[in-house]
Every structure is written in structure tokens, then in C-alpha cells.
XYZ file of C-alpha atoms in Angstrom:
712
model
C 0.000 0.000 0.000
C 2.803 2.442 0.790
C 6.590 2.594 0.911
C 8.907 3.704 3.641
C 10.382 7.103 2.950
C 13.090 8.861 4.900
C 11.363 10.803 7.673
C 14.268 13.067 8.525
C 12.338 16.073 7.369
C 11.386 19.177 9.245
C 8.291 21.197 8.310
C 8.875 24.687 7.063
C 7.350 27.434 9.210
C 3.863 27.517 10.684
C 1.229 26.895 8.036
C -2.581 27.013 8.054
C -4.382 24.258 9.857
C -6.928 23.789 7.081
C -7.048 23.664 3.296
C -9.980 24.092 0.913
C -10.034 22.752 -2.644
C -12.768 23.741 -5.093
C -13.323 21.964 -8.377
C -12.717 23.869 -11.570
C -15.816 25.504 -13.069
C -14.376 25.564 -16.570
C -15.592 22.113 -17.518
C -19.150 22.940 -16.361
C -19.018 26.148 -18.370
C -18.136 24.305 -21.581
C -20.615 21.513 -20.843
C -23.395 24.076 -20.468
C -22.722 25.808 -23.786
C -22.183 22.536 -25.605
C -25.568 21.273 -24.388
C -27.231 24.533 -25.429
C -25.758 24.107 -28.906
C -27.242 20.655 -29.298
C -30.612 21.888 -28.035
C -30.578 24.710 -30.588
C -29.731 22.273 -33.385
C -32.539 19.935 -32.351
C -35.081 22.778 -32.269
C -33.904 23.985 -35.662
C -34.276 20.499 -37.109
C -37.749 20.143 -35.654
C -38.879 23.496 -37.078
C -37.405 22.476 -40.385
C -39.830 19.599 -40.672
C -37.759 16.752 -39.268
C -40.122 15.123 -36.805
C -37.861 12.189 -35.959
C -37.357 10.413 -32.646
C -33.745 11.486 -32.388
C -34.817 15.143 -32.359
C -36.951 14.561 -29.280
C -34.220 12.514 -27.598
C -31.712 15.290 -28.265
C -34.037 17.908 -26.818
C -34.606 15.891 -23.632
C -31.016 14.688 -22.999
C -29.083 17.801 -23.835
C -31.707 20.085 -22.332
C -31.325 18.194 -19.054
C -27.538 18.338 -19.438
C -27.626 22.084 -19.942
C -29.723 22.536 -16.802
C -27.433 20.274 -14.745
C -24.301 22.013 -16.036
C -25.764 25.396 -15.149
C -26.512 24.193 -11.607
C -23.036 22.692 -11.180
C -21.477 25.857 -12.577
C -22.744 27.777 -9.539
C -22.336 24.896 -7.079
C -18.910 23.196 -7.625
C -17.524 20.383 -5.507
C -15.494 21.364 -2.438
C -12.943 19.430 -0.396
C -12.251 20.962 3.021
C -9.372 19.463 5.072
C -8.637 20.350 8.686
C -6.608 18.968 11.555
C -9.573 16.913 12.627
C -10.540 15.426 9.258
C -12.068 16.357 5.945
C -15.480 17.088 4.429
C -16.193 16.649 0.744
C -19.322 18.439 -0.557
C -20.992 18.845 -3.912
C -24.509 19.364 -5.229
C -25.995 15.959 -4.560
C -24.265 14.709 -1.436
C -21.885 15.548 1.357
C -19.413 13.202 3.031
C -17.273 13.748 6.133
C -14.422 11.856 7.730
C -12.742 12.551 11.051
C -9.138 11.511 11.774
C -9.011 8.825 14.396
C -6.073 9.455 16.686
C -3.705 9.770 13.738
C -0.799 10.336 16.098
C -0.428 6.537 16.195
C 0.216 6.455 12.447
C 3.366 7.547 10.660
C 2.265 7.338 7.006
C -0.617 9.030 5.157
C -1.168 7.863 1.590
C -3.534 8.995 -1.145
C -4.601 6.680 -3.919
C -6.475 8.211 -6.843
C -7.728 6.999 -10.195
C -8.412 8.800 -13.421
C -11.948 7.786 -14.426
C -12.741 4.256 -13.312
C -10.942 4.001 -9.990
C -12.015 5.141 -6.571
C -10.145 7.730 -4.516
C -8.960 6.878 -0.982
C -6.980 8.455 1.807
C -5.200 6.048 4.182
C -3.312 6.517 7.453
C -0.864 3.634 8.140
C 1.446 2.649 11.000
C 4.633 0.843 9.820
C 7.198 -1.136 11.754
C 10.950 -0.668 11.382
C 10.950 -3.012 8.395
C 8.309 -0.943 6.602
C 5.484 -3.416 7.035
C 1.971 -2.143 7.719
C 0.929 -2.863 11.289
C -2.434 -1.012 11.191
C -4.213 1.465 8.938
C -7.362 3.552 8.518
C -8.741 4.070 5.022
C -11.747 5.891 3.652
C -13.152 6.483 0.183
C -13.225 10.116 -0.807
C -15.606 9.887 -3.750
C -18.082 7.274 -4.910
C -19.012 6.436 -8.475
C -16.560 6.293 -11.325
C -15.048 9.763 -11.013
C -11.743 10.213 -9.243
C -10.892 12.793 -6.642
C -8.317 14.456 -8.851
C -10.564 14.556 -11.868
C -13.408 15.999 -9.784
C -11.291 18.958 -8.748
C -9.891 19.573 -12.211
C -6.225 18.705 -11.508
C -3.872 15.855 -12.248
C -3.514 13.211 -9.541
C 0.146 13.957 -8.980
C -0.507 17.629 -8.251
C -3.238 16.679 -5.793
C -0.963 14.167 -4.080
C 1.740 16.807 -3.699
C -0.755 19.239 -2.253
C -2.096 16.691 0.212
C 1.491 15.776 1.183
C 2.170 19.337 2.130
C -1.105 19.673 4.030
C -0.532 16.475 5.934
C 3.045 17.286 6.892
C 2.159 20.794 8.018
C -0.964 19.945 9.961
C -0.476 16.520 11.462
C 3.149 16.998 12.452
C 4.009 18.849 15.611
C 7.663 18.957 16.698
C 10.844 17.881 14.989
C 10.017 14.165 14.619
C 7.750 14.237 11.599
C 6.353 10.952 10.218
C 7.104 9.891 6.698
C 5.532 11.908 3.877
C 2.644 10.622 1.832
C 3.373 7.625 -0.333
C 1.890 7.756 -3.818
C 1.347 5.199 -6.526
C 2.373 7.724 -9.143
C 5.853 7.937 -10.608
C 8.000 10.862 -9.775
C 9.073 12.560 -6.637
C 5.950 13.680 -4.858
C 7.931 15.341 -2.099
C 10.005 17.883 -3.919
C 13.222 18.715 -2.031
C 12.788 22.290 -3.146
C 10.016 23.136 -0.728
C 8.976 26.560 -1.917
C 5.341 26.183 -0.854
C 4.100 28.891 1.489
C 0.659 29.700 2.928
C -1.353 32.535 1.477
C -1.564 34.115 4.903
C -1.403 32.990 8.457
C -4.627 31.143 9.185
C -6.038 31.739 5.688
C -7.466 29.327 3.181
C -5.347 27.905 0.378
C -7.261 27.401 -2.865
C -5.743 25.388 -5.643
C -7.104 25.570 -9.234
C -5.765 24.209 -12.525
C -5.446 27.742 -13.812
C -2.487 28.216 -11.477
C -0.440 25.661 -13.463
C -1.458 26.231 -17.122
C -1.914 29.232 -19.381
C -5.671 29.972 -19.648
C -5.522 31.058 -23.302
C -4.518 27.550 -24.354
C -7.636 26.043 -22.752
C -9.917 28.689 -24.207
C -8.426 28.296 -27.678
C -8.721 24.521 -27.673
C -12.276 24.732 -26.361
C -13.297 27.171 -29.108
C -11.888 24.898 -31.818
C -13.710 21.921 -30.283
C -17.037 23.763 -30.156
C -16.699 24.977 -33.768
C -15.984 21.436 -34.944
C -19.023 20.034 -33.131
C -21.294 22.809 -34.466
C -20.147 22.211 -38.040
C -20.836 18.502 -37.708
C -24.297 19.120 -36.270
C -25.243 21.461 -39.112
C -24.063 18.947 -41.663
C -26.103 16.222 -39.969
C -29.266 18.304 -40.129
C -28.692 19.276 -43.754
C -28.401 15.610 -44.630
C -31.588 14.721 -42.748
C -34.011 17.311 -44.181
C -34.542 15.923 -47.684
C -37.769 15.855 -49.688
C -37.271 13.109 -52.210
C -40.818 13.151 -53.572
C -41.027 16.814 -54.550
C -39.309 17.780 -57.773
C -37.098 20.861 -57.588
C -35.767 23.397 -60.003
C -32.268 23.026 -58.703
C -29.798 21.803 -61.387
C -28.233 18.431 -60.913
C -24.397 18.373 -60.774
C -22.815 15.544 -62.738
C -19.956 13.591 -61.148
C -16.547 13.998 -62.770
C -15.421 11.336 -65.316
C -12.780 8.697 -64.606
C -10.152 10.573 -66.588
C -10.480 13.526 -64.262
C -12.205 15.885 -66.697
C -14.942 18.060 -65.240
C -18.397 18.106 -66.886
C -20.689 21.058 -67.189
C -23.740 21.261 -64.980
C -26.805 20.122 -66.922
C -30.427 20.738 -66.062
C -32.716 17.787 -66.721
C -35.889 19.039 -68.465
C -39.179 18.364 -66.581
C -42.042 16.469 -68.113
C -45.457 18.093 -68.458
C -46.658 15.797 -65.673
C -43.963 17.097 -63.331
C -44.578 20.698 -64.302
C -48.309 20.294 -63.607
C -47.526 18.732 -60.229
C -45.180 21.610 -59.352
C -47.956 24.073 -60.183
C -50.355 22.118 -57.998
C -47.877 22.196 -55.133
C -47.347 25.914 -55.549
C -51.109 26.548 -55.406
C -51.561 24.031 -52.591
C -55.347 24.227 -52.937
C -58.104 21.698 -53.509
C -58.727 23.160 -56.944
C -55.042 22.879 -57.830
C -54.868 19.178 -56.955
C -58.136 18.450 -58.781
C -56.852 20.314 -61.826
C -53.740 18.118 -61.829
C -55.829 14.908 -61.741
C -58.047 16.182 -64.548
C -54.961 16.720 -66.705
C -53.144 13.578 -65.612
C -55.652 11.043 -64.226
C -52.944 8.367 -64.330
C -50.028 10.684 -63.783
C -46.854 10.085 -61.867
C -48.205 11.968 -58.838
C -51.769 10.651 -58.973
C -51.571 9.058 -55.502
C -50.022 12.181 -53.975
C -52.696 14.407 -55.484
C -55.447 12.071 -54.354
C -53.950 12.014 -50.860
C -54.115 15.828 -50.700
C -57.710 15.819 -51.994
C -58.638 13.191 -49.409
C -57.144 15.410 -46.720
C -59.473 18.241 -47.775
C -62.340 15.753 -47.855
C -61.528 14.540 -44.335
C -61.259 18.106 -43.080
C -64.708 18.944 -44.483
C -66.112 15.789 -42.902
C -64.545 16.660 -39.555
C -66.225 20.074 -39.722
C -69.588 18.455 -40.465
C -69.146 16.021 -37.579
C -68.328 18.856 -35.225
C -71.440 20.789 -36.246
C -73.728 17.767 -35.744
C -76.572 19.375 -37.703
C -78.516 18.482 -40.818
C -77.298 21.690 -42.449
C -73.699 20.738 -41.669
C -73.969 17.362 -43.394
C -75.860 18.896 -46.316
C -73.052 21.432 -46.733
C -70.583 18.536 -46.856
C -72.608 16.706 -49.536
C -72.915 19.892 -51.562
C -69.133 20.259 -51.599
C -68.334 16.512 -51.784
C -71.264 14.704 -53.460
C -68.986 11.749 -54.247
C -66.698 12.199 -51.265
C -65.264 9.490 -49.076
C -67.930 10.137 -46.440
C -70.899 10.908 -48.690
C -72.854 7.758 -47.832
C -72.257 8.267 -44.139
C -73.389 11.894 -44.429
C -76.651 10.754 -46.055
C -77.157 8.245 -43.250
C -76.611 10.933 -40.627
C -79.082 13.253 -42.356
C -81.712 10.519 -42.477
C -81.174 9.666 -38.801
C -81.358 13.290 -37.691
C -84.512 13.948 -39.728
C -86.137 10.868 -38.239
C -85.238 12.044 -34.758
C -86.533 15.530 -35.522
C -89.834 14.114 -36.774
C -90.144 11.961 -33.658
C -89.403 14.949 -31.451
C -91.956 17.065 -33.314
C -94.578 14.363 -33.024
C -93.866 13.900 -29.333
C -93.982 17.656 -28.782
C -97.390 17.871 -30.456
C -98.735 15.040 -28.342
C -97.381 16.608 -25.172
C -98.814 19.995 -26.174
C -102.239 18.454 -26.745
C -102.118 16.672 -23.397
C -101.002 19.860 -21.671
C -103.848 21.832 -23.249
C -106.367 19.256 -22.013
C -104.904 19.293 -18.506
C -104.960 23.085 -18.472
C -108.606 23.245 -19.550
C -109.550 20.845 -16.765
C -107.588 22.827 -14.155
C -109.093 26.126 -15.322
C -112.630 24.720 -15.176
C -112.165 23.499 -11.617
C -110.230 26.663 -10.694
C -108.917 25.287 -7.423
C -105.494 25.164 -5.859
C -105.508 21.370 -6.124
C -106.360 21.384 -9.853
C -103.588 23.837 -10.704
C -101.082 21.971 -8.565
C -101.991 18.759 -10.387
C -101.370 20.546 -13.702
C -97.956 21.743 -12.498
C -96.992 18.263 -11.316
C -97.306 17.076 -14.929
C -96.163 20.206 -16.757
C -93.650 21.992 -14.557
C -92.216 23.814 -17.603
C -95.457 23.975 -19.557
C -96.802 26.919 -21.504
C -99.264 27.748 -18.735
C -96.995 26.945 -15.781
C -96.518 30.592 -14.878
C -100.230 31.356 -15.042
C -101.005 28.227 -13.006
C -98.662 29.353 -10.262
C -100.154 32.856 -10.326
C -103.649 31.451 -9.962
C -102.537 29.206 -7.119
C -101.104 32.238 -5.362
C -104.278 34.235 -5.958
C -106.517 31.411 -4.776
C -104.462 30.882 -1.660
C -104.478 34.601 -0.982
C -108.235 34.698 -1.601
C -108.793 31.771 0.755
C -106.720 33.465 3.408
C -108.601 36.698 2.699
C -111.957 35.002 3.176
C -110.817 33.271 6.359
C -109.564 36.545 7.827
C -112.752 38.344 6.835
C -114.914 35.644 8.416
C -112.870 35.895 11.584
C -113.239 39.696 11.659
C -117.000 39.507 11.107
C -117.349 36.903 13.842
C -115.493 39.125 16.299
C -117.328 42.216 14.998
C -114.911 44.585 16.661
C -113.127 47.548 15.185
C -109.721 46.103 16.050
C -110.613 42.813 14.319
C -111.554 44.653 11.132
C -108.406 46.743 11.414
C -106.340 43.545 11.648
C -107.995 42.345 8.458
C -107.080 45.598 6.694
C -103.479 45.321 7.894
C -103.143 41.724 6.674
C -104.977 42.253 3.370
C -104.636 45.877 2.271
C -105.822 44.845 -1.219
C -108.348 42.294 0.045
C -111.778 41.650 -1.379
C -113.542 43.078 1.682
C -111.539 46.240 2.285
C -114.502 48.546 1.705
C -116.706 46.468 3.994
C -114.032 46.449 6.700
C -113.659 50.231 6.537
C -117.423 50.651 6.764
C -117.579 48.261 9.713
C -114.842 50.171 11.508
C -116.681 53.393 10.772
C -119.800 51.932 12.237
C -118.146 50.346 15.246
C -115.700 53.118 15.920
C -116.852 56.232 14.120
C -114.814 59.380 14.348
C -115.941 61.847 17.030
C -118.885 63.936 15.833
C -119.834 61.543 13.032
C -123.534 60.709 12.830
C -124.520 57.182 11.826
C -127.380 54.682 11.998
C -127.005 50.935 12.543
C -130.281 50.215 10.725
C -133.054 51.991 8.890
C -135.366 52.178 11.919
C -132.550 52.746 14.394
C -132.119 56.140 16.046
C -129.350 58.287 14.574
C -126.241 58.214 16.725
C -123.300 60.593 17.108
C -119.817 59.666 18.337
C -118.842 61.296 21.624
C -115.103 61.661 22.214
C -113.444 60.501 25.400
C -112.254 63.161 27.849
C -112.358 64.678 31.335
C -115.027 66.861 32.989
C -116.164 68.132 36.405
C -119.702 66.896 36.986
C -122.297 67.718 39.644
C -123.301 70.990 41.282
C -120.988 73.474 42.909
C -121.513 74.003 46.645
C -122.661 77.591 46.039
C -124.778 76.787 43.008
C -128.259 78.359 43.314
C -131.167 75.928 43.448
C -128.732 72.996 43.865
C -130.053 70.020 45.835
C -127.967 67.887 48.263
C -128.097 64.831 46.019
C -126.377 66.830 43.224
C -123.230 67.439 45.256
C -120.302 67.401 45.526
C -118.867 68.321 42.145
C -116.202 65.706 41.186
C -113.842 65.083 38.300
C -114.891 62.300 35.932
C -112.803 60.664 33.199
C -114.516 59.124 30.186
C -111.835 56.703 29.008
C -113.547 55.224 25.976
C -115.371 56.958 23.197
C -119.089 56.101 22.984
C -122.072 56.966 20.802
C -125.293 58.663 21.956
C -128.615 59.218 20.234
C -128.753 62.618 18.554
C -132.289 63.018 19.977
C -134.624 61.181 22.282
C -136.205 57.978 20.968
C -139.302 58.877 18.922
C -142.717 57.300 18.656
C -141.807 56.059 15.155
C -138.716 54.261 16.436
C -140.681 52.788 19.355
C -143.380 51.536 17.015
C -140.726 49.652 14.985
C -139.700 47.850 18.160
C -143.336 47.131 19.055
C -144.014 45.822 15.559
C -141.071 43.458 15.917
C -142.382 42.221 19.268
C -139.567 43.735 21.230
C -141.553 46.470 22.994
C -145.033 46.943 24.483
C -147.753 48.409 22.319
C -147.607 52.051 21.367
C -148.112 54.217 24.491
C -150.488 57.179 24.591
C -149.289 60.394 22.964
C -151.814 62.560 24.896
C -153.299 63.605 21.607
C -150.137 65.522 20.692
C -149.285 63.190 17.859
C -146.555 60.606 17.399
C -144.061 60.331 14.569
C -141.033 62.493 15.387
C -142.203 63.547 18.806
C -140.343 61.886 21.693
C -142.026 58.772 22.995
C -143.735 59.416 26.388
C -145.597 57.394 28.929
C -142.830 54.756 29.036
C -141.270 53.451 32.245
C -137.615 52.668 32.948
C -138.405 48.978 32.411
C -140.053 49.778 29.064
C -136.918 51.652 27.993
C -134.795 48.615 28.898
C -136.900 46.455 26.579
C -136.247 48.852 23.711
C -132.449 48.873 24.142
C -132.461 45.081 24.416
C -134.335 44.800 21.103
C -132.064 47.349 19.457
C -128.947 45.478 20.556
C -130.343 42.203 19.243
C -131.339 43.735 15.914
C -128.006 45.448 15.215
C -125.566 43.172 16.995
C -124.230 46.198 18.831
C -124.196 46.959 22.548
C -126.945 49.518 23.255
C -127.986 50.768 26.733
C -129.435 53.685 28.679
C -126.735 56.249 29.533
C -125.195 56.521 32.964
C -125.647 59.866 34.726
C -121.958 60.606 34.151
C -122.254 59.879 30.411
C -125.424 61.978 30.178
C -124.025 65.064 31.969
C -120.638 64.753 30.152
C -122.460 64.689 26.784
C -124.945 67.445 27.769
C -122.214 69.835 28.851
C -120.097 69.130 25.730
C -117.241 70.972 27.370
C -119.319 73.688 29.090
C -118.650 74.340 32.800
C -121.565 76.668 33.656
C -124.951 75.963 35.194
C -127.158 76.171 32.083
C -126.746 75.322 28.448
C -125.474 78.425 26.714
C -124.315 79.870 30.050
C -127.532 81.628 31.244
C -131.327 81.159 31.513
C -131.745 83.517 28.608
C -129.289 81.643 26.355
C -130.990 78.430 27.415
C -134.021 79.313 25.332
C -132.212 78.372 22.105
C -131.583 74.821 23.317
C -134.423 73.848 25.659
C -138.182 73.341 25.361
C -139.142 74.166 28.989
C -141.836 76.013 30.845
C -141.801 79.476 29.307
C -143.729 82.626 30.159
C -146.709 81.429 28.083
C -147.219 78.511 30.489
C -148.290 80.777 33.336
C -146.482 78.489 35.783
C -144.877 80.142 38.769
C -141.526 78.377 38.074
C -141.599 79.297 34.393
C -138.531 80.796 32.733
C -139.938 84.149 31.776
C -136.906 84.873 29.588
C -138.175 82.361 27.062
C -141.188 82.243 24.783
C -142.474 78.909 23.595
C -145.094 78.360 20.900
C -145.813 74.950 22.419
C -145.582 75.568 26.104
C -147.862 72.775 27.224
C -146.526 69.825 25.289
C -143.494 68.252 23.590
C -141.941 69.444 20.362
C -140.819 67.161 17.526
C -137.230 66.091 18.258
C -134.448 68.242 16.822
C -136.573 71.370 16.598
C -134.112 73.440 18.634
C -130.337 73.871 18.362
C -127.590 71.330 19.129
C -124.617 71.518 21.465
C -120.940 71.194 20.501
C -121.187 67.367 20.382
C -124.107 67.571 17.906
C -126.720 66.488 20.453
C -130.227 68.022 20.487
C -132.938 68.279 23.167
C -130.520 67.284 25.950
C -132.302 70.006 28.016
C -136.105 70.147 28.107
C -138.740 68.514 25.890
C -138.781 65.247 27.948
C -136.763 64.183 30.990
C -134.539 61.153 30.206
C -134.168 57.879 32.078
C -130.590 56.900 33.134
C -129.092 53.733 34.605
C -128.196 55.207 38.017
C -130.008 54.347 41.243
C -131.303 56.931 43.710
C -128.476 58.119 46.000
C -128.374 60.805 48.659
C -125.315 62.511 47.145
C -122.482 62.059 44.684
C -119.706 61.729 47.237
C -118.865 58.105 46.353
C -120.209 58.094 42.814
C -118.003 56.454 40.144
C -115.543 58.770 38.435
C -114.928 56.603 35.352
C -118.263 57.204 33.648
C -119.995 54.068 34.896
C -123.487 54.039 36.474
C -123.870 54.279 40.248
C -125.657 51.096 41.349
C -125.685 52.007 45.059
C -128.677 53.340 46.906
C -132.307 52.646 46.098
C -132.393 51.055 42.671
C -136.189 50.835 42.684
C -135.934 54.482 41.844
C -133.874 55.680 38.898
C -132.469 59.052 38.053
C -133.958 61.169 35.269
C -131.941 64.073 33.820
C -132.415 67.170 31.665
C -135.889 68.393 32.688
C -138.913 68.561 30.390
C -141.427 70.834 28.703
C -142.962 71.245 32.183
C -139.713 72.215 33.979
C -138.572 75.620 35.098
C -135.008 76.981 35.078
C -134.055 75.169 38.319
C -134.858 71.743 36.849
C -133.104 72.254 33.511
C -129.681 72.890 35.007
C -126.871 70.508 33.843
C -126.515 69.107 37.384
C -130.245 68.779 38.182
C -131.240 65.272 39.366
C -134.831 64.036 39.704
C -135.845 60.556 40.900
C -138.756 58.381 39.678
C -139.858 54.856 40.419
C -138.674 52.565 37.662
C -142.160 51.310 36.899
C -143.791 54.740 36.658
C -144.568 56.463 33.379
C -145.863 59.972 32.543
C -146.109 62.448 29.703
C -142.946 64.397 30.539
C -140.456 61.498 30.715
C -138.810 59.674 27.793
C -135.258 58.399 27.044
C -132.350 58.326 24.639
C -129.811 55.518 24.122
C -126.044 55.141 24.083
C -123.959 52.547 22.207
C -120.605 51.068 23.005
C -117.889 51.787 20.457
C -115.423 48.883 20.244
C -111.695 49.408 20.291
């Protein structure tokens, strides 16, 4: 493995403790440009019409080589040696080796190969006879490349360099081990040791350019590249040949055997060849057909027919892509005897048959749809239209069917809501209907019902033809009863107290008339017509009716109209009579009272008569509505006839309700009458005046008017 060499050698100076070798980039540079050249040639050949396998192989192999060379150009192999070992790195792998107590060894050898051998570094310990006692060896590079070749230097130069590194790094002191033994001829340990470090502690880099002139390498490389390029161009020129196409280029005759040169002679073309050249120059369907017409059995008949067939196939491909009857008919028009003419006729027949079947099926489906639609329209129900849609979801009448379903459903919901509102018969129920169905079928009826149930304040209405006219009284607050210092006030009219009317209500514009009572009597709801004292009936207020008789009338009226009618409470009566006034009399004085009240006037001759008033009918009632109305639109609230109320007889108003309800305390066998009559003087026609009568009594100066509840 190694030979014993004289070890009486002393290292020169103190050198770096590590050395870095980088492979030469020159070979990768030339490999990269050489690969690019081959790629360019291959592309040129391909564009020139040579679609051969070797072109593709060249593109793949040399394209990959160019890429790999470019990568290696910027990532060369590196060998880094230190006192502790070495690390060899390149693009694809990295390998390290650490010296193992090399002080026991006295020989370090390097064995390298050129291309097929492996590269090793070995540390050996020899005995005095030069025999190997022990050694440590490691492979520097795998594969077929050698260490020296990898780093672009000859093996001998690398061995010399490693000798120097080993001797200057592994040797400490005067007793240096033997230098590296090498398998190469020549003295690897030059006695003239002129090697010096670049700097103390620096890195020594060795490249082939340090030993040879660079212009020689560049010159040789340029010559090599030019030679390869010339050969590649010649190869391509020999490959791109069109043997079948005649050319106008003259043919050069070979020289004769005696060495004489012959003149270039141009072989004349036949008319067949000339016609073919013209066809090629035109390169159209007409040109190739023209050639076959001239030379049906010509030299280029097969070539011409091949070109015509290509046009035929192209036209057929277009027809196939269109997939329409018109497309195949266009093909037959252009190629009536073409290669695909029979197939085109078959396709046309198939497509027409399918079209006829589709048309027939469409007509049948249209007829069925029309019948189903007629049936659905006749029934005109949600179910019938839904059945139509289940069969004809995309039918001609599908949209209209869905619209009718929506309308029918809306109408059904409308009717249900309207029925519910009518059943409740409240203003809020009708208002809910209007909110839910603003365009409903019963909007006008709902508005009218609300108007009737909850008319606006001051609006006059009637719930039936024979019903008394009613006026809406607004809710509000008022002080009712007599003041403590009010003249002619009785104890049962005091004290004056605030009353709140929370809900609007309706009150008869006038007292109930004989005509209205007679309607009730005719219907069996009231007793027979009472006596009118010979004054006449009709529009005069009904008289000679008791409180119980009045209750029968309001009960009949409620039943007839479906509304809630009743006699007024005292609070409702006085609140409506005052209509916002706070004085003692209507109009504010006994004199002003004359315009509103039919009471005992000066013509009556009664001692309690109101002498400020004159009355053409001082001893009887007047037809209702003869005199003026108050601010709420009510007439005859004062005078004409006294009016029954719901309240019982009480000693005073101290604990009377303040919410407008009737006072049911006290003696209910007697009921309060309010407003005075044609027989009353000024004291009895005050707003606060209260008179009591037994509920079963009747007379010619007492009647009544009604109130009606207005729903919310």
C-alpha cells in the first residue's frame, strides 16, 4: 500500500491548519454551452420539418444536461481538510471523515484513479521493516469519477498538495512521520520546498489555472465547439430531404474517370412534373383536382389524391363537429362523391327521423297539456292547478297556473280573515284584516264596519233603517255635579267631582221617537204604542214609558243590530250634555238656554216658568231636533222630555263612580232622570239637576235616549 520514505524532514514554518479545494468551473461552463448548442440544433431540425425520434431525444437529454451544467457551474464540488478530518461536498451529497487518533500512524497515503478508480486516503502505521501494522482508510468519492478529476487537476498535483497539508498539519515537533506515499511515478515530495501559505490562518485554494496558461484552454475549447457545431449542421442538412417533390435546382454531374470536369446540366421536366409543381405551388383543392383532370394516371396521382382526401376529411370533420342536418348537407354539396358521402346521407336521415319523432312527441305533449290546463281552469282550485304543475312543470301555462294558485291561496286566506273579523265584529278585528290584506276583497266592507263600530268623534250614523241616529262622543275629562254655592242645587247633586270618560261612545242625537218605538213594538220587542196625549206621534219623543219599558227597547235594538246599546249613565249623560261647558245652564244663562231647551216658558203661566223664554208649544213636547244642538251635535238634551238613566237613587255624589260608569248604590227601585222637560222651570233644567222616579212609573214628561258602546 505504501513505501517507507526517509522521515528526517522538518516542516517549514507555521502553516494554516486547514485547506480548501474547489473543483474547476471551466468544464461545467463548456458543458453548459455545448448542451445549449445541441438543443438549438434539435429545435432547428424540428422546425425544419424533421419530426424524428432522435430530435426529441436530443431535446430531452441535452436540455437536461444544460440545466445540470448550469446548476453545477454555480455549485462546484469542495474538499475541506482540517486537523480533525475532511469534508467533501458537492450538489448531490456531502461526506465527512474525522481523523481517528492519527498520532499513532506515521504514514498518510492517497490513492487516486483517473476515471474508473475510486479515490482513498489512508493513514498507516509501519514497523521498522516498513510493514503495515495497522491502517485507517476511507473512500473520498463514490461512483466512477476520481478525486483528482473531480477537482480539475492531475492526480500527482493533488498528491503533492495533500502531502504538504498532511506534513504541516499533522506533524508537531521535529520528529515528523514519513511523507505521503503515492502510486504515481515521480518525486511527490520535492526537495525544493517553496510552498508557502497565502496568509497565516487563511485558506489555500488550488485551481488548474495556477499551473497552465488559460488562453490555451480557451483556444482549444473554441476549436472543439466549432468542430461540433459544423458537424451538427451537416447532420441536419443531410436529414431534411424531400425526395418526392421535384425541384428546379440543377443536378451536378460527377466527374469522369479521366479527371475531366463536366458542365452542370439541367434535366428538363415532363409536363406531368410541371403540372404537379404548379399544384404544389397553389396548394389548394382546386389545384390538386386540376392536376388529376390533366393527368388522371399521372406520376403523382396518388399524392394528389392524398391531398384531396385530406381536404375531404377536413370537411367531414367540420360536419361532424357541427352535428346538424345543415352541416352534413353542406358537406354533400361540396363533396357529393366524397369518401364520407354515404355516411353523411345516413346521418341526415337519422337526424330527420329524430326531428320528426321529437316534433310528433312535442305535439302530443302539447295536446295533453292543453287538455290538462282546460280541466284545471274549469275546476279553478289550488288542487287542480297543482296537479297541472306536477305534470307540466315547464309547460306553456306553468306561470299562469302558479299565479292562480297564489291568488286562490291569498283569496282563501282573505276570506278566512274576513270571516274571523266579522265573527269578532270589533273595530280592532276589522283593522287587523285591513293590515293583513290591504288589497283584500272586503276592504270597503271592513272600513265601513270600523266606521260603524268606531266612528270618528262627531260623526252621525245609523245601525239600521229604523234605528235612532247616533253621534260619536269623544273621550275626555269633565267636572260633573253641582258646585256648593250653586243656586237651586239640591244635596243629592253634590259634591262636584272630576270624571274621566276613558272610551269613546255613541249617543242618540235626539230622544227615541214614537216612530222608532213603534218599529220595536211591531217586531215584538216592545209593548204596544203608548199614549201620545193627543199631541201626535211620529217624530215627537215617545212618552208614557217606564224605565223597564226603555230597557226592553235597548235590548231589542242590541239584538237587531248586533251592537251593545244601553241607557246612559248619569256621568255619560251630563258629560255629553255639557259638551265641554262648565256653567250651570246650556249656553251659560237662563236667557241663552231658550235656544236649546223646550221648557216652561212665560206662556205657560207656571210660577216656576222661565220668563226669559217664549215657547209656541208651552204645554206639550216638540218634535225632536226642533231646537239647536250643542258642541257634540246632540239636540234636546235640556227640556222637551226628561230622560231615564241607569243610576239608582243616591243621597249625594260623594262616592259616585268617576270613570263614567253608572252608580248602582242606593235605592235602585228608583232611577235618576236628567235634563228636565217641557214642564220644567229653570231650576230643573240645570246641567246638574237630578230628579228621581220609580222605575215602573210612566208619565207624559219622561222619555229616554240611548247610548252605544264603540269597540276598540
